[in-house]
Amino acid sequence: MFQYLDPLFLIQTLGLIGVIAIVFAESGLFFGFFLPGDSLLFTAGFLASQGYFSIYYLVIGCVVAAILGDSVGYAFGRHVGPRIFVKEDSLFFHKDHLIKTKMFYEKHGSKSIVLARFVPIVRTFAPILAGVGEMRYWQFLRYNIIGGVVWATGLPFLGYYLGKTIPDVDKYLLPIIAVIILISILPILFEYRKHGKKHSNRNF
């Protein structure tokens, strides 16, 4: 089952179109939070350096998918509104993820649309919350484009650069992916720890 979350397996199985589709789903569809994002883009960039597909098609496709995905999430949030906070947990929806994203959004404001690009789970729910909070669309779109371009360009080109410049880098691909995943989830771990401490203090 876990192989379906392995970026290397997904790319080799689904190809370029599959990568673009996953980026779209993970960017703004609330059931896409469990899909790989950062590691997928990095691995796709590395495979592009090995001739699997064009790095330029990859980057252009992923930038467009990221921006459109966030826009769909925003539209969903505008349509559903605050009702989303009373939605019951299910296989593809966990209210706790929404609450953590709300805390992130309240802390960083509008720029959270850019920052969230680099934080798994938060990345998926941030545009939805922007819609729920009725952020002006043109303001949202500006941050959406900035975040989408930086995220969907930076990670693939990092993988591409390492694949082109470091001999036998494929031997270290899995450890590099593990480091990227660890770095990307650190903000979530810090937020959970901080939230846990506040909750404990309130109990005393």
mmCIF file of C-alpha atoms in Angstrom:
data_model
loop_
_atom_site.group_PDB
_atom_site.id
_atom_site.type_symbol
_atom_site.label_atom_id
_atom_site.label_comp_id
_atom_site.label_asym_id
_atom_site.label_seq_id
_atom_site.Cartn_x
_atom_site.Cartn_y
_atom_site.Cartn_z
ATOM 1 C CA MET A 1 0.000 0.000 0.000
ATOM 2 C CA PHE A 2 2.778 2.431 0.958
ATOM 3 C CA GLN A 3 4.335 2.084 -2.483
ATOM 4 C CA TYR A 4 1.443 4.209 -3.767
ATOM 5 C CA LEU A 5 2.868 7.093 -1.705
ATOM 6 C CA ASP A 6 6.436 6.481 -2.912
ATOM 7 C CA PRO A 7 7.303 9.368 -5.274
ATOM 8 C CA LEU A 8 9.659 7.236 -7.373
ATOM 9 C CA PHE A 9 7.003 4.544 -7.848
ATOM 10 C CA LEU A 10 4.318 7.114 -8.654
ATOM 11 C CA ILE A 11 6.431 8.904 -11.253
ATOM 12 C CA GLN A 12 7.623 5.728 -12.959
ATOM 13 C CA THR A 13 4.048 4.407 -13.007
ATOM 14 C CA LEU A 14 2.041 7.530 -13.878
ATOM 15 C CA GLY A 15 4.577 9.601 -15.800
ATOM 16 C CA LEU A 16 4.569 13.360 -16.292
ATOM 17 C CA ILE A 17 0.773 13.696 -16.505
ATOM 18 C CA GLY A 18 0.439 11.787 -13.242
ATOM 19 C CA VAL A 19 2.892 14.123 -11.498
ATOM 20 C CA ILE A 20 0.955 17.172 -12.677
ATOM 21 C CA ALA A 21 -2.354 15.610 -11.569
ATOM 22 C CA ILE A 22 -0.978 14.837 -8.099
ATOM 23 C CA VAL A 23 0.343 18.396 -7.705
ATOM 24 C CA PHE A 24 -3.111 19.708 -8.612
ATOM 25 C CA ALA A 25 -4.889 17.413 -6.134
ATOM 26 C CA GLU A 26 -2.404 17.962 -3.312
ATOM 27 C CA SER A 27 -2.526 21.730 -3.725
ATOM 28 C CA GLY A 28 -6.197 22.375 -3.095
ATOM 29 C CA LEU A 29 -8.460 19.314 -2.964
ATOM 30 C CA PHE A 30 -9.052 18.493 0.703
ATOM 31 C CA PHE A 31 -8.675 14.741 0.093
ATOM 32 C CA GLY A 32 -5.206 15.304 -1.417
ATOM 33 C CA PHE A 33 -3.436 16.071 1.862
ATOM 34 C CA PHE A 34 -1.926 12.568 2.097
ATOM 35 C CA LEU A 35 -0.263 12.725 -1.331
ATOM 36 C CA PRO A 36 3.486 13.436 -1.626
ATOM 37 C CA GLY A 37 4.321 16.968 -2.728
ATOM 38 C CA ASP A 38 7.832 18.193 -1.944
ATOM 39 C CA SER A 39 9.458 14.788 -2.389
ATOM 40 C CA LEU A 40 7.474 14.203 -5.594
ATOM 41 C CA LEU A 41 8.685 17.448 -7.184
ATOM 42 C CA PHE A 42 12.295 16.852 -6.179
ATOM 43 C CA THR A 43 12.255 13.266 -7.464
ATOM 44 C CA ALA A 44 10.568 14.330 -10.700
ATOM 45 C CA GLY A 45 13.303 16.921 -11.214
ATOM 46 C CA PHE A 46 15.954 14.279 -10.643
ATOM 47 C CA LEU A 47 14.324 11.885 -13.123
ATOM 48 C CA ALA A 48 14.115 14.728 -15.640
ATOM 49 C CA SER A 49 17.902 15.029 -15.357
ATOM 50 C CA GLN A 50 18.103 11.355 -16.331
ATOM 51 C CA GLY A 51 16.005 11.898 -19.453
ATOM 52 C CA TYR A 52 12.613 10.619 -18.254
ATOM 53 C CA PHE A 53 10.912 13.814 -19.459
ATOM 54 C CA SER A 54 11.635 17.480 -20.114
ATOM 55 C CA ILE A 55 12.390 19.583 -17.041
ATOM 56 C CA TYR A 56 10.661 22.526 -18.720
ATOM 57 C CA TYR A 57 7.418 20.622 -19.387
ATOM 58 C CA LEU A 58 7.600 19.367 -15.813
ATOM 59 C CA VAL A 59 8.030 22.816 -14.271
ATOM 60 C CA ILE A 60 5.462 24.571 -16.469
ATOM 61 C CA GLY A 61 2.894 21.819 -15.901
ATOM 62 C CA CYS A 62 3.440 21.758 -12.135
ATOM 63 C CA VAL A 63 3.335 25.552 -11.772
ATOM 64 C CA VAL A 64 0.007 25.690 -13.621
ATOM 65 C CA ALA A 65 -1.349 22.704 -11.653
ATOM 66 C CA ALA A 66 -0.308 24.233 -8.319
ATOM 67 C CA ILE A 67 -1.948 27.577 -9.081
ATOM 68 C CA LEU A 68 -5.141 25.986 -10.428
ATOM 69 C CA GLY A 69 -5.296 23.539 -7.508
ATOM 70 C CA ASP A 70 -5.113 26.352 -4.974
ATOM 71 C CA SER A 71 -7.761 28.300 -6.899
ATOM 72 C CA VAL A 72 -10.111 25.318 -6.781
ATOM 73 C CA GLY A 73 -9.484 24.998 -3.031
ATOM 74 C CA TYR A 74 -10.251 28.701 -2.597
ATOM 75 C CA ALA A 75 -13.499 28.377 -4.592
ATOM 76 C CA PHE A 76 -14.491 25.353 -2.509
ATOM 77 C CA GLY A 77 -13.875 27.306 0.703
ATOM 78 C CA ARG A 78 -15.941 30.264 -0.537
ATOM 79 C CA HIS A 79 -18.797 27.928 -1.465
ATOM 80 C CA VAL A 80 -18.834 25.851 1.728
ATOM 81 C CA GLY A 81 -17.978 28.653 4.147
ATOM 82 C CA PRO A 82 -17.814 28.088 7.927
ATOM 83 C CA ARG A 83 -19.923 24.935 7.555
ATOM 84 C CA ILE A 84 -16.683 23.073 6.901
ATOM 85 C CA PHE A 85 -15.796 23.346 10.607
ATOM 86 C CA VAL A 86 -18.765 21.159 11.568
ATOM 87 C CA LYS A 87 -18.002 18.497 8.970
ATOM 88 C CA GLU A 88 -17.459 15.054 10.504
ATOM 89 C CA ASP A 89 -14.087 13.319 10.216
ATOM 90 C CA SER A 90 -13.769 10.774 7.443
ATOM 91 C CA LEU A 91 -11.086 8.841 5.571
ATOM 92 C CA PHE A 92 -10.168 11.904 3.516
ATOM 93 C CA PHE A 93 -11.003 14.678 5.980
ATOM 94 C CA HIS A 94 -9.683 15.331 9.462
ATOM 95 C CA LYS A 95 -10.910 18.414 11.293
ATOM 96 C CA ASP A 96 -7.666 18.547 13.266
ATOM 97 C CA HIS A 97 -5.757 19.304 10.046
ATOM 98 C CA LEU A 98 -8.142 22.157 9.349
ATOM 99 C CA ILE A 99 -7.727 23.594 12.847
ATOM 100 C CA LYS A 100 -3.919 23.432 12.634
ATOM 101 C CA THR A 101 -4.051 25.194 9.273
ATOM 102 C CA LYS A 102 -6.345 27.845 10.770
ATOM 103 C CA MET A 103 -3.744 28.503 13.476
ATOM 104 C CA PHE A 104 -1.031 28.775 10.804
ATOM 105 C CA TYR A 105 -3.231 31.105 8.753
ATOM 106 C CA GLU A 106 -4.028 33.336 11.734
ATOM 107 C CA LYS A 107 -0.337 33.550 12.643
ATOM 108 C CA HIS A 108 1.010 34.443 9.195
ATOM 109 C CA GLY A 109 -1.977 36.167 7.568
ATOM 110 C CA SER A 110 -2.127 36.548 3.797
ATOM 111 C CA LYS A 111 1.482 35.470 3.308
ATOM 112 C CA SER A 112 0.504 32.033 4.646
ATOM 113 C CA ILE A 113 -0.635 31.250 1.089
ATOM 114 C CA VAL A 114 3.036 31.460 0.057
ATOM 115 C CA LEU A 115 4.544 29.875 3.182
ATOM 116 C CA ALA A 116 2.034 27.012 3.202
ATOM 117 C CA ARG A 117 3.448 25.773 -0.103
ATOM 118 C CA PHE A 118 6.365 24.336 1.833
ATOM 119 C CA VAL A 119 4.335 22.755 4.657
ATOM 120 C CA PRO A 120 2.547 19.446 3.934
ATOM 121 C CA ILE A 121 -1.152 19.235 4.904
ATOM 122 C CA VAL A 122 -1.204 23.000 5.561
ATOM 123 C CA ARG A 123 -0.501 23.392 1.833
ATOM 124 C CA THR A 124 -3.761 21.606 1.036
ATOM 125 C CA PHE A 125 -6.017 23.399 3.513
ATOM 126 C CA ALA A 126 -4.615 26.963 3.339
ATOM 127 C CA PRO A 127 -6.435 27.957 0.114
ATOM 128 C CA ILE A 128 -9.660 26.442 1.441
ATOM 129 C CA LEU A 129 -9.412 28.558 4.591
ATOM 130 C CA ALA A 130 -8.622 31.639 2.504
ATOM 131 C CA GLY A 131 -11.921 31.035 0.728
ATOM 132 C CA VAL A 132 -13.791 30.438 3.975
ATOM 133 C CA GLY A 133 -12.340 33.695 5.345
ATOM 134 C CA GLU A 134 -13.407 35.497 2.147
ATOM 135 C CA MET A 135 -9.947 36.822 1.342
ATOM 136 C CA ARG A 136 -10.231 38.996 -1.761
ATOM 137 C CA TYR A 137 -9.589 36.755 -4.745
ATOM 138 C CA TRP A 138 -7.076 39.037 -6.456
ATOM 139 C CA GLN A 139 -5.077 39.272 -3.243
ATOM 140 C CA PHE A 140 -5.240 35.494 -2.887
ATOM 141 C CA LEU A 141 -4.262 34.993 -6.528
ATOM 142 C CA ARG A 142 -1.170 37.186 -6.161
ATOM 143 C CA TYR A 143 0.167 35.121 -3.251
ATOM 144 C CA ASN A 144 -0.998 31.932 -4.942
ATOM 145 C CA ILE A 145 1.058 32.677 -8.060
ATOM 146 C CA ILE A 146 4.157 33.651 -6.068
ATOM 147 C CA GLY A 147 4.002 30.513 -3.939
ATOM 148 C CA GLY A 148 3.149 28.232 -6.851
ATOM 149 C CA VAL A 149 6.014 29.493 -9.014
ATOM 150 C CA VAL A 150 8.643 29.336 -6.242
ATOM 151 C CA TRP A 151 7.570 25.890 -4.995
ATOM 152 C CA ALA A 152 6.932 24.153 -8.317
ATOM 153 C CA THR A 153 10.101 25.601 -9.848
ATOM 154 C CA GLY A 154 12.565 25.409 -6.963
ATOM 155 C CA LEU A 155 12.187 21.775 -5.945
ATOM 156 C CA PRO A 156 12.239 20.247 -9.463
ATOM 157 C CA PHE A 157 15.265 22.333 -10.456
ATOM 158 C CA LEU A 158 17.042 21.334 -7.234
ATOM 159 C CA GLY A 159 16.541 17.667 -8.110
ATOM 160 C CA TYR A 160 17.543 18.342 -11.711
ATOM 161 C CA TYR A 161 20.694 20.215 -10.687
ATOM 162 C CA LEU A 162 21.847 17.498 -8.285
ATOM 163 C CA GLY A 163 21.117 14.825 -10.885
ATOM 164 C CA LYS A 164 23.257 16.638 -13.439
ATOM 165 C CA THR A 165 26.182 17.649 -11.229
ATOM 166 C CA ILE A 166 26.721 14.874 -8.657
ATOM 167 C CA PRO A 167 28.027 11.525 -9.983
ATOM 168 C CA ASP A 168 25.948 8.497 -8.964
ATOM 169 C CA VAL A 169 23.560 10.709 -7.001
ATOM 170 C CA ASP A 170 20.849 8.094 -7.590
ATOM 171 C CA LYS A 171 22.552 5.998 -4.892
ATOM 172 C CA TYR A 172 21.666 8.704 -2.389
ATOM 173 C CA LEU A 173 18.206 9.499 -3.743
ATOM 174 C CA LEU A 174 16.204 7.805 -0.981
ATOM 175 C CA PRO A 175 18.178 9.432 1.886
ATOM 176 C CA ILE A 176 17.837 12.830 0.175
ATOM 177 C CA ILE A 177 14.072 12.317 -0.187
ATOM 178 C CA ALA A 178 13.884 11.319 3.495
ATOM 179 C CA VAL A 179 15.691 14.536 4.495
ATOM 180 C CA ILE A 180 13.328 16.643 2.352
ATOM 181 C CA ILE A 181 10.298 14.977 3.946
ATOM 182 C CA LEU A 182 11.735 15.515 7.439
ATOM 183 C CA ILE A 183 12.484 19.189 6.793
ATOM 184 C CA SER A 184 9.018 19.757 5.329
ATOM 185 C CA ILE A 185 7.195 18.270 8.326
ATOM 186 C CA LEU A 186 9.270 20.089 10.969
ATOM 187 C CA PRO A 187 6.921 23.130 11.020
ATOM 188 C CA ILE A 188 3.977 20.804 11.688
ATOM 189 C CA LEU A 189 5.836 19.057 14.519
ATOM 190 C CA PHE A 190 6.739 22.413 16.086
ATOM 191 C CA GLU A 191 3.116 23.591 15.880
ATOM 192 C CA TYR A 192 1.843 20.359 17.444
ATOM 193 C CA ARG A 193 4.394 20.650 20.237
ATOM 194 C CA LYS A 194 3.538 24.307 20.878
ATOM 195 C CA HIS A 195 -0.194 23.551 20.796
ATOM 196 C CA GLY A 196 0.323 20.640 23.191
ATOM 197 C CA LYS A 197 2.200 22.836 25.676
ATOM 198 C CA LYS A 198 -0.524 25.504 25.594
ATOM 199 C CA HIS A 199 -3.177 22.839 26.142
ATOM 200 C CA SER A 200 -1.222 21.406 29.110
ATOM 201 C CA ASN A 201 -0.802 24.861 30.671
ATOM 202 C CA ARG A 202 -4.540 25.493 30.442
ATOM 203 C CA ASN A 203 -5.195 22.270 32.333
ATOM 204 C CA PHE A 204 -3.154 23.454 35.354
#
